[in-house]
Short mmCIF file of C-alpha atoms in Angstrom, two decimals:
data_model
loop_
_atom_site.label_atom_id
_atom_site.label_comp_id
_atom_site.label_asym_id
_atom_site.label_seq_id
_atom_site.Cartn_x
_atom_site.Cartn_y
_atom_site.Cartn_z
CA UNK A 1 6.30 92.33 -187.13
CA UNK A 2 2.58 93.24 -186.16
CA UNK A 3 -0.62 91.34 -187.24
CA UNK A 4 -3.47 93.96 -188.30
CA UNK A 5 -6.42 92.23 -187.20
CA UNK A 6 -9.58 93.55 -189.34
CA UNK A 7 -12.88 92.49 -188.30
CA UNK A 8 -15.07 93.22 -191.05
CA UNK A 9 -19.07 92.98 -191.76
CA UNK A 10 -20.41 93.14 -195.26
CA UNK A 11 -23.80 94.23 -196.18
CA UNK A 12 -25.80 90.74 -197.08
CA UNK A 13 -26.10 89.17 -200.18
CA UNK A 14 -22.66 90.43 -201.66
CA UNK A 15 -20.45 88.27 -199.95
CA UNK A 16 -19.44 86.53 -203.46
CA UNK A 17 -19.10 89.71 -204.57
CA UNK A 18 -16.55 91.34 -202.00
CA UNK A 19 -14.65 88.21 -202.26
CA UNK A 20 -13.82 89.11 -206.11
CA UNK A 21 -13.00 92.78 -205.17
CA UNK A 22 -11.13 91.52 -202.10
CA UNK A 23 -8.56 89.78 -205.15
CA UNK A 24 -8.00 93.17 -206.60
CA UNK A 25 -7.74 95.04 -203.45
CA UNK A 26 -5.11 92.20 -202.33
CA UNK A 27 -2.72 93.47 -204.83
CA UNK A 28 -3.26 97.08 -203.91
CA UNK A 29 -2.71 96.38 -200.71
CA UNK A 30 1.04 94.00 -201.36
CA UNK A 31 2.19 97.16 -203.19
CA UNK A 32 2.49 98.96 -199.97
CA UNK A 33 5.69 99.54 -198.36
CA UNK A 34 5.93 97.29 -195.33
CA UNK A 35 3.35 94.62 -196.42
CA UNK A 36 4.50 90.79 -195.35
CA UNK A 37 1.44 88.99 -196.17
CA UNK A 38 -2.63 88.93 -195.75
CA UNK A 39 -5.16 86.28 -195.74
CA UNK A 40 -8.89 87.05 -195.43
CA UNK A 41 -11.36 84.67 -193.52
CA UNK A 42 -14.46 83.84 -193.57
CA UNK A 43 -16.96 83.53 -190.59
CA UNK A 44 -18.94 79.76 -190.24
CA UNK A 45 -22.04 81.56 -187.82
CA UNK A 46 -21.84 85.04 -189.34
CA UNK A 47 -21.36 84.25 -193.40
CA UNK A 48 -21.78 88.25 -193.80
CA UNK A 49 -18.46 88.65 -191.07
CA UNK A 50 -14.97 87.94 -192.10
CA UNK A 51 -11.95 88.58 -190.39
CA UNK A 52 -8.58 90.40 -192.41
CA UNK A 53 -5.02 89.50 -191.25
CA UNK A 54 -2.05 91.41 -192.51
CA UNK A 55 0.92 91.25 -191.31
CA UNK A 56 3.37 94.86 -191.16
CA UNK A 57 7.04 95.45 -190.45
CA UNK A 58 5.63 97.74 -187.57
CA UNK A 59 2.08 99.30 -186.90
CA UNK A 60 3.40 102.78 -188.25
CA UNK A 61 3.69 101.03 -191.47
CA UNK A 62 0.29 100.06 -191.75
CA UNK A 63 -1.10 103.42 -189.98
CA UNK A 64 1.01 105.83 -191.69
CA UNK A 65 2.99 104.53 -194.55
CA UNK A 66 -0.49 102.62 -195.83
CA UNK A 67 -3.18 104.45 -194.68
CA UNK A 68 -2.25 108.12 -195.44
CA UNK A 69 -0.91 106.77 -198.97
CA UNK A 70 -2.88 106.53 -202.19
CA UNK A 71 -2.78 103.04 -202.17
CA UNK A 72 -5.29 103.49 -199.02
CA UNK A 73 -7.73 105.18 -201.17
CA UNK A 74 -7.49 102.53 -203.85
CA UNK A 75 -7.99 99.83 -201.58
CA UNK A 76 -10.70 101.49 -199.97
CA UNK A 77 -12.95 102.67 -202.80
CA UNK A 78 -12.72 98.73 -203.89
CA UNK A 79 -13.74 97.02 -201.03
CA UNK A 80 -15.37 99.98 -198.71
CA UNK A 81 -18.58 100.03 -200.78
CA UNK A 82 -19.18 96.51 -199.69
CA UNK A 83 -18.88 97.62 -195.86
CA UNK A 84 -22.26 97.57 -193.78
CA UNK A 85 -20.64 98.74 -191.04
CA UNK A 86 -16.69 100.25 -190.27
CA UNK A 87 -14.08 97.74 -189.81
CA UNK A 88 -12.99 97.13 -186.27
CA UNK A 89 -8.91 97.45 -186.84
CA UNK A 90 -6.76 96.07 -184.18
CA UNK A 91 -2.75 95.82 -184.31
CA UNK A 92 -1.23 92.45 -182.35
CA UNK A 93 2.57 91.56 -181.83
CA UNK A 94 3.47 88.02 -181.09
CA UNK A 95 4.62 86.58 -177.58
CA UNK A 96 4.63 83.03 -178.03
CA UNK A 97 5.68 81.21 -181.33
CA UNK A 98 3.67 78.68 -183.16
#
């Protein structure tokens, strides 16, 4: 399993917002093939920053299988508008457990 780690900034004032579209988008995004889970976090200094965690059977599953499907697309045109600036996508494995 990998951990997509999403950092992402949304424009201000439309936090509340991009937190309802985020619900939608959630269930775009557990339709995809390789999807284990997400949770979506919100920053204490930076209200307008949040951070998206979603965890994928492997990176190609989140790179290929998600992003080149239509799914992407529908996620994207749900949430995207909200974006004042492109998220910063990272892919982590773990090496310790909890």
């Amino acid at each position: 399993m990998v951990v997509e780690h999403a950092r992402l900034t949304v424009e201000g004032g439309r936090e509340e917002e991009f937190q309802e579209a985020f619900g939608t988008a959630r269930q775009v995004l557990a339709e995809a093939d390789g999807f284990q889970w997400a949770q979506l976090l919100r920053c204490e200094e930076r209200p307008q920053g949040y951070l998206l965690l979603v965890g994928w059977e492997s990176v190609e599953a989140h790179t290929v299988g998600f992003r080149e499907s239509e799914r992407f697309q529908r996620w994207r045109a749900l949430v995207g508008p909200f974006f004042a600036a492109p998220p910063d996508v990272e892919h982590y494995h773990e090496v310790s457990p909890r």
